[in-house]
Amino acid sequence: MEIIKTTRLTKYYGKSRGIEDLDLTVNSGEFFGFIGPNGAGKSTTIRTLLGLIAPTSGSATVFGKDITKEKEAVLQNIGYLPSEGLFYGEMKVKDALKLSADLRKKDCTAEAKMLCERLQLEPSRKIDDLSFGNRKKVAIVCALQHNPDLLVLDEPTGGLDPLMQKEFFDILRERNHAGATIFLSGHILSEIQRNCTHAAIIRDGKIIACDSVEALSKTNAKRVTVHGTVDLTHLNGIRDRKEAKDAVSFLYSGDMGSLLHTLSSGQINDITVKEPDLEEIFLHYYEKDGETV
């Protein structure tokens, strides 16, 4: 079943581009990553899907329901975590959680208690007294406590320390294994690689790649690190070159025989060849006119 489906979805802010002609499909049960640099259109896409802003053109459905005509029905079964959660500062954490549950007309007491314990969030504290990371935890509990079928998370780990990030993703994987669909927006590619099954890459308001994370990760490029002295001037297939004292590292997608021939003419002390990580692979999607954007 298609949980999220967009067709040429477009949003402009006056003459400024938000997103253009987005065609995107997220199926039931997927842990889906939505990747792009800041300003690429990730948050605009999410806010449009949730009916928080109206599209300029195109269409989208969530749970098979039109996002503009059936917004209330769509939102009933979504847990939304914005990049920054805002609350009434004088409220205590437990009151903010109860307000969120009451707005959905659900008793989420038991689930909220469990989530607070796992995230080490003290329900009796005032919102005004919380750090940014703890406020993020409040937003997480609000998004998860009603056990929605779709979680929409916009750069969710900002402010969380590494231990809490691990616990947070443990919770998400548990929800996903139980059948929830997760739509995770972000630019931290290691999070996508570790947790998502499928991903789309957005740049300048347009989706430029969409596939399984495994397929997107496949490449014939290797990360080569050479210790010593060698002239690489005439070797084709080099990018992302990094130099240090007596060493050079680069991504290489050219002919391996040519590489070995070139290296044999230099003074080489050591060489390593390994698979690049997902972040290195995705860099070329962000390149425009020879520059990384």
Short mmCIF file of C-alpha atoms in Angstrom, two decimals:
data_model
loop_
_atom_site.label_atom_id
_atom_site.label_comp_id
_atom_site.label_asym_id
_atom_site.label_seq_id
_atom_site.Cartn_x
_atom_site.Cartn_y
_atom_site.Cartn_z
CA MET A 1 0.00 0.00 0.00
CA GLU A 2 1.21 3.51 -0.84
CA ILE A 3 1.32 5.53 2.39
CA ILE A 4 2.68 8.70 0.76
CA LYS A 5 2.17 9.51 -2.92
CA THR A 6 2.99 12.82 -4.60
CA THR A 7 2.50 13.78 -8.23
CA ARG A 8 4.33 16.86 -9.54
CA LEU A 9 3.94 18.43 -6.11
CA THR A 10 5.09 22.06 -6.26
CA LYS A 11 5.31 24.85 -3.71
CA TYR A 12 6.48 28.40 -4.37
CA TYR A 13 6.74 31.22 -1.83
CA GLY A 14 5.96 34.10 -4.13
CA LYS A 15 8.75 33.88 -6.70
CA SER A 16 11.00 31.83 -4.43
CA ARG A 17 11.32 28.13 -5.04
CA GLY A 18 10.25 25.68 -2.39
CA ILE A 19 9.79 22.37 -4.22
CA GLU A 20 9.14 21.60 -7.89
CA ASP A 21 7.41 18.66 -9.58
CA LEU A 22 8.05 16.18 -6.77
CA ASP A 23 7.10 12.60 -7.63
CA LEU A 24 7.55 10.48 -4.53
CA THR A 25 6.15 7.17 -3.28
CA VAL A 26 6.59 5.73 0.22
CA ASN A 27 5.11 2.28 0.76
CA SER A 28 3.65 0.78 3.91
CA GLY A 29 6.25 -0.45 6.38
CA GLU A 30 9.22 1.34 4.85
CA PHE A 31 11.87 3.14 6.88
CA PHE A 32 12.34 5.92 4.34
CA GLY A 33 15.11 8.52 4.32
CA PHE A 34 14.63 11.95 2.77
CA ILE A 35 18.08 13.41 2.23
CA GLY A 36 19.34 16.80 1.17
CA PRO A 37 21.44 19.78 2.21
CA ASN A 38 19.90 22.68 4.11
CA GLY A 39 17.53 24.65 1.90
CA ALA A 40 16.94 21.75 -0.49
CA GLY A 41 13.19 21.61 0.23
CA LYS A 42 12.90 18.86 2.85
CA SER A 43 10.86 20.83 5.40
CA THR A 44 8.71 22.40 2.67
CA THR A 45 7.85 18.91 1.42
CA ILE A 46 6.90 17.74 4.91
CA ARG A 47 4.81 20.80 5.74
CA THR A 48 2.97 20.45 2.45
CA LEU A 49 2.29 16.75 3.04
CA LEU A 50 0.87 17.58 6.47
CA GLY A 51 -1.38 20.31 5.13
CA LEU A 52 0.44 22.99 7.14
CA ILE A 53 1.01 24.92 3.90
CA ALA A 54 -0.95 24.68 0.66
CA PRO A 55 0.74 23.41 -2.51
CA THR A 56 1.05 25.74 -5.46
CA SER A 57 0.29 22.91 -7.87
CA GLY A 58 0.40 19.15 -8.15
CA SER A 59 -1.19 16.70 -5.74
CA ALA A 60 -0.40 14.40 -2.83
CA THR A 61 -2.12 11.72 -0.81
CA VAL A 62 -1.32 10.22 2.59
CA PHE A 63 -3.08 6.94 3.48
CA GLY A 64 -4.80 7.36 0.11
CA LYS A 65 -6.45 10.62 1.28
CA ASP A 66 -5.98 13.98 -0.40
CA ILE A 67 -3.85 16.26 1.77
CA THR A 68 -5.88 19.36 1.00
CA LYS A 69 -9.43 17.95 1.02
CA GLU A 70 -9.04 15.41 3.85
CA LYS A 71 -6.37 16.99 6.04
CA GLU A 72 -7.99 16.18 9.39
CA ALA A 73 -8.40 12.51 8.50
CA VAL A 74 -4.77 12.37 7.34
CA LEU A 75 -3.41 13.92 10.54
CA GLN A 76 -5.29 11.56 12.86
CA ASN A 77 -2.80 8.76 12.32
CA ILE A 78 0.45 10.68 11.93
CA GLY A 79 3.15 11.43 14.48
CA TYR A 80 5.01 14.59 13.44
CA LEU A 81 8.33 15.67 14.89
CA PRO A 82 9.40 19.13 13.66
CA SER A 83 13.05 20.13 13.63
CA GLU A 84 12.29 22.48 16.53
CA GLY A 85 9.54 21.78 19.06
CA LEU A 86 7.76 24.75 20.63
CA PHE A 87 5.77 24.46 23.85
CA TYR A 88 4.16 26.66 26.50
CA GLY A 89 7.13 27.39 28.72
CA GLU A 90 5.24 27.52 32.02
CA MET A 91 3.83 24.03 31.49
CA LYS A 92 5.37 20.97 33.03
CA VAL A 93 6.45 18.17 30.73
CA LYS A 94 3.61 15.90 31.85
CA ASP A 95 1.06 18.63 31.13
CA ALA A 96 2.43 19.20 27.62
CA LEU A 97 2.22 15.47 26.94
CA LYS A 98 -1.34 15.30 28.28
CA LEU A 99 -2.38 18.28 26.17
CA SER A 100 -0.99 16.57 23.07
CA ALA A 101 -2.85 13.36 23.93
CA ASP A 102 -6.09 15.21 24.74
CA LEU A 103 -6.00 16.96 21.37
CA ARG A 104 -6.05 13.50 19.81
CA LYS A 105 -8.73 12.36 22.29
CA LYS A 106 -6.55 9.45 23.44
CA ASP A 107 -5.25 8.19 26.75
CA CYS A 108 -1.50 7.89 26.17
CA THR A 109 -0.48 7.74 29.85
CA ALA A 110 1.21 4.34 29.78
CA GLU A 111 3.04 4.90 26.50
CA ALA A 112 4.20 8.38 27.56
CA LYS A 113 5.55 6.98 30.83
CA MET A 114 7.51 4.30 29.01
CA LEU A 115 8.97 6.75 26.49
CA CYS A 116 9.96 9.23 29.21
CA GLU A 117 11.80 6.47 31.06
CA ARG A 118 13.66 5.31 27.99
CA LEU A 119 14.63 8.84 26.98
CA GLN A 120 15.48 9.84 30.57
CA LEU A 121 12.97 12.69 30.53
CA GLU A 122 11.61 13.94 33.87
CA PRO A 123 7.83 14.61 33.50
CA SER A 124 7.63 16.89 36.54
CA ARG A 125 10.06 19.52 35.19
CA LYS A 126 8.91 22.80 33.64
CA ILE A 127 9.45 23.26 29.92
CA ASP A 128 11.25 26.57 30.55
CA ASP A 129 13.87 24.75 32.64
CA LEU A 130 14.76 22.22 29.95
CA SER A 131 17.78 22.21 27.67
CA PHE A 132 17.30 22.13 23.91
CA GLY A 133 17.97 18.39 23.89
CA ASN A 134 15.36 17.71 26.57
CA ARG A 135 12.81 19.84 24.74
CA LYS A 136 13.50 17.66 21.71
CA LYS A 137 12.68 14.64 23.88
CA VAL A 138 9.32 16.19 24.79
CA ALA A 139 8.59 16.60 21.07
CA ILE A 140 9.60 12.99 20.45
CA VAL A 141 7.21 11.68 23.11
CA CYS A 142 4.39 13.85 21.72
CA ALA A 143 5.00 12.40 18.26
CA LEU A 144 5.20 8.76 19.38
CA GLN A 145 2.91 8.36 22.38
CA HIS A 146 -0.29 7.70 20.39
CA ASN A 147 1.35 4.89 18.35
CA PRO A 148 0.66 6.33 14.88
CA ASP A 149 0.95 4.26 11.70
CA LEU A 150 3.10 6.96 10.07
CA LEU A 151 5.95 8.86 11.72
CA VAL A 152 7.16 12.00 9.94
CA LEU A 153 10.44 13.15 11.48
CA ASP A 154 12.17 16.35 10.38
CA GLU A 155 15.86 16.25 11.37
CA PRO A 156 14.94 14.54 14.64
CA THR A 157 18.30 14.05 16.38
CA GLY A 158 19.42 17.65 16.75
CA GLY A 159 20.23 18.31 20.40
CA LEU A 160 20.32 14.64 21.42
CA ASP A 161 23.56 13.23 22.82
CA PRO A 162 24.94 10.03 21.21
CA LEU A 163 23.40 7.71 23.84
CA MET A 164 19.96 9.27 23.40
CA GLN A 165 20.33 9.12 19.61
CA LYS A 166 20.95 5.39 19.88
CA GLU A 167 17.94 4.90 22.17
CA PHE A 168 15.78 7.02 19.86
CA PHE A 169 16.65 4.92 16.81
CA ASP A 170 16.15 1.73 18.82
CA ILE A 171 12.61 2.93 19.50
CA LEU A 172 12.07 3.80 15.83
CA ARG A 173 13.26 0.39 14.66
CA GLU A 174 10.90 -1.27 17.14
CA ARG A 175 8.00 0.79 15.80
CA ASN A 176 9.01 -0.01 12.23
CA HIS A 177 9.22 -3.75 12.97
CA ALA A 178 5.74 -3.50 14.49
CA GLY A 179 4.41 -2.15 11.18
CA ALA A 180 4.78 1.64 11.38
CA THR A 181 6.00 3.53 8.32
CA ILE A 182 8.78 6.03 9.05
CA PHE A 183 9.64 9.07 6.93
CA LEU A 184 12.94 10.49 8.18
CA SER A 185 14.22 13.78 6.83
CA GLY A 186 17.81 14.77 7.42
CA HIS A 187 21.28 15.46 6.12
CA ILE A 188 23.25 13.13 8.42
CA LEU A 189 23.91 10.35 5.97
CA SER A 190 25.25 7.88 8.52
CA GLU A 191 21.79 7.87 10.17
CA ILE A 192 20.21 7.04 6.83
CA GLN A 193 22.73 4.29 6.09
CA ARG A 194 22.27 2.60 9.47
CA ASN A 195 18.48 2.77 9.68
CA CYS A 196 16.67 3.31 6.37
CA THR A 197 15.70 0.77 3.74
CA HIS A 198 14.86 3.29 1.01
CA ALA A 199 15.82 6.90 0.40
CA ALA A 200 15.24 9.87 -1.87
CA ILE A 201 17.75 12.66 -2.46
CA ILE A 202 16.45 16.19 -2.94
CA ARG A 203 18.44 19.13 -4.27
CA ASP A 204 17.23 22.59 -5.27
CA GLY A 205 13.62 21.53 -4.67
CA LYS A 206 13.75 18.49 -6.95
CA ILE A 207 14.23 14.78 -6.31
CA ILE A 208 17.37 13.68 -8.15
CA ALA A 209 17.54 10.04 -6.99
CA CYS A 210 15.22 7.57 -5.29
CA ASP A 211 15.93 3.89 -4.63
CA SER A 212 16.80 1.40 -1.93
CA VAL A 213 19.72 2.50 0.24
CA GLU A 214 21.58 -0.60 -0.95
CA ALA A 215 21.14 0.37 -4.60
CA LEU A 216 22.07 3.99 -3.98
CA SER A 217 25.21 2.82 -2.19
CA LYS A 218 26.47 0.69 -5.09
CA THR A 219 29.37 2.24 -6.94
CA ASN A 220 32.56 1.19 -8.63
CA ALA A 221 34.45 3.97 -6.86
CA LYS A 222 37.08 3.10 -4.26
CA ARG A 223 38.68 5.24 -1.58
CA VAL A 224 42.42 5.08 -2.30
CA THR A 225 45.04 6.36 0.14
CA VAL A 226 48.65 6.52 -0.99
CA HIS A 227 51.61 7.18 1.31
CA GLY A 228 54.61 8.36 -0.64
CA THR A 229 55.22 10.41 -3.77
CA VAL A 230 53.46 9.90 -7.11
CA ASP A 231 52.32 12.08 -10.02
CA LEU A 232 48.55 11.66 -10.49
CA THR A 233 48.17 14.52 -12.99
CA HIS A 234 47.27 12.36 -15.99
CA LEU A 235 45.14 9.81 -14.14
CA ASN A 236 41.43 10.03 -15.01
CA GLY A 237 38.62 9.13 -12.59
CA ILE A 238 39.86 10.98 -9.50
CA ARG A 239 37.60 13.14 -7.34
CA ASP A 240 37.38 14.32 -3.74
CA ARG A 241 41.17 14.52 -3.49
CA LYS A 242 42.60 15.19 -0.04
CA GLU A 243 46.27 15.79 0.63
CA ALA A 244 48.32 15.54 3.81
CA LYS A 245 52.00 15.32 4.57
CA ASP A 246 53.51 12.48 2.49
CA ALA A 247 50.01 11.13 1.68
CA VAL A 248 47.13 11.66 -0.71
CA SER A 249 43.61 10.22 -0.55
CA PHE A 250 40.99 10.25 -3.30
CA LEU A 251 37.89 8.55 -4.67
CA TYR A 252 38.81 6.61 -7.80
CA SER A 253 36.35 5.32 -10.41
CA GLY A 254 38.73 4.87 -13.33
CA ASP A 255 40.54 1.87 -14.75
CA MET A 256 42.33 -0.07 -12.04
CA GLY A 257 45.15 -1.07 -14.42
CA SER A 258 45.85 2.61 -15.11
CA LEU A 259 45.95 3.30 -11.40
CA LEU A 260 48.44 0.49 -10.75
CA HIS A 261 50.60 1.60 -13.68
CA THR A 262 50.68 5.17 -12.38
CA LEU A 263 51.48 4.10 -8.83
CA SER A 264 54.31 1.86 -10.03
CA SER A 265 56.12 4.92 -11.38
CA GLY A 266 56.14 6.64 -7.98
CA GLN A 267 57.87 6.15 -4.65
CA ILE A 268 55.13 4.39 -2.66
CA ASN A 269 55.55 3.41 1.00
CA ASP A 270 52.01 2.14 1.59
CA ILE A 271 48.62 2.01 -0.10
CA THR A 272 45.08 1.19 1.06
CA VAL A 273 42.03 0.62 -1.14
CA LYS A 274 38.60 0.34 0.48
CA GLU A 275 34.90 0.81 -0.18
CA PRO A 276 33.75 4.42 0.32
CA ASP A 277 31.08 5.14 2.91
CA LEU A 278 27.60 6.33 2.01
CA GLU A 279 28.43 9.96 2.67
CA GLU A 280 31.24 9.90 0.12
CA ILE A 281 29.03 8.15 -2.43
CA PHE A 282 26.26 10.70 -2.05
CA LEU A 283 28.54 13.71 -2.39
CA HIS A 284 28.35 13.65 -6.18
CA TYR A 285 24.57 14.12 -5.98
CA TYR A 286 25.20 17.46 -4.27
CA GLU A 287 27.75 18.65 -6.80
CA LYS A 288 26.74 21.38 -9.17
CA ASP A 289 29.02 23.04 -11.72
CA GLY A 290 32.00 21.35 -10.09
CA GLU A 291 31.19 22.50 -6.57
CA THR A 292 29.56 20.78 -3.64
CA VAL A 293 26.31 22.53 -2.66
#
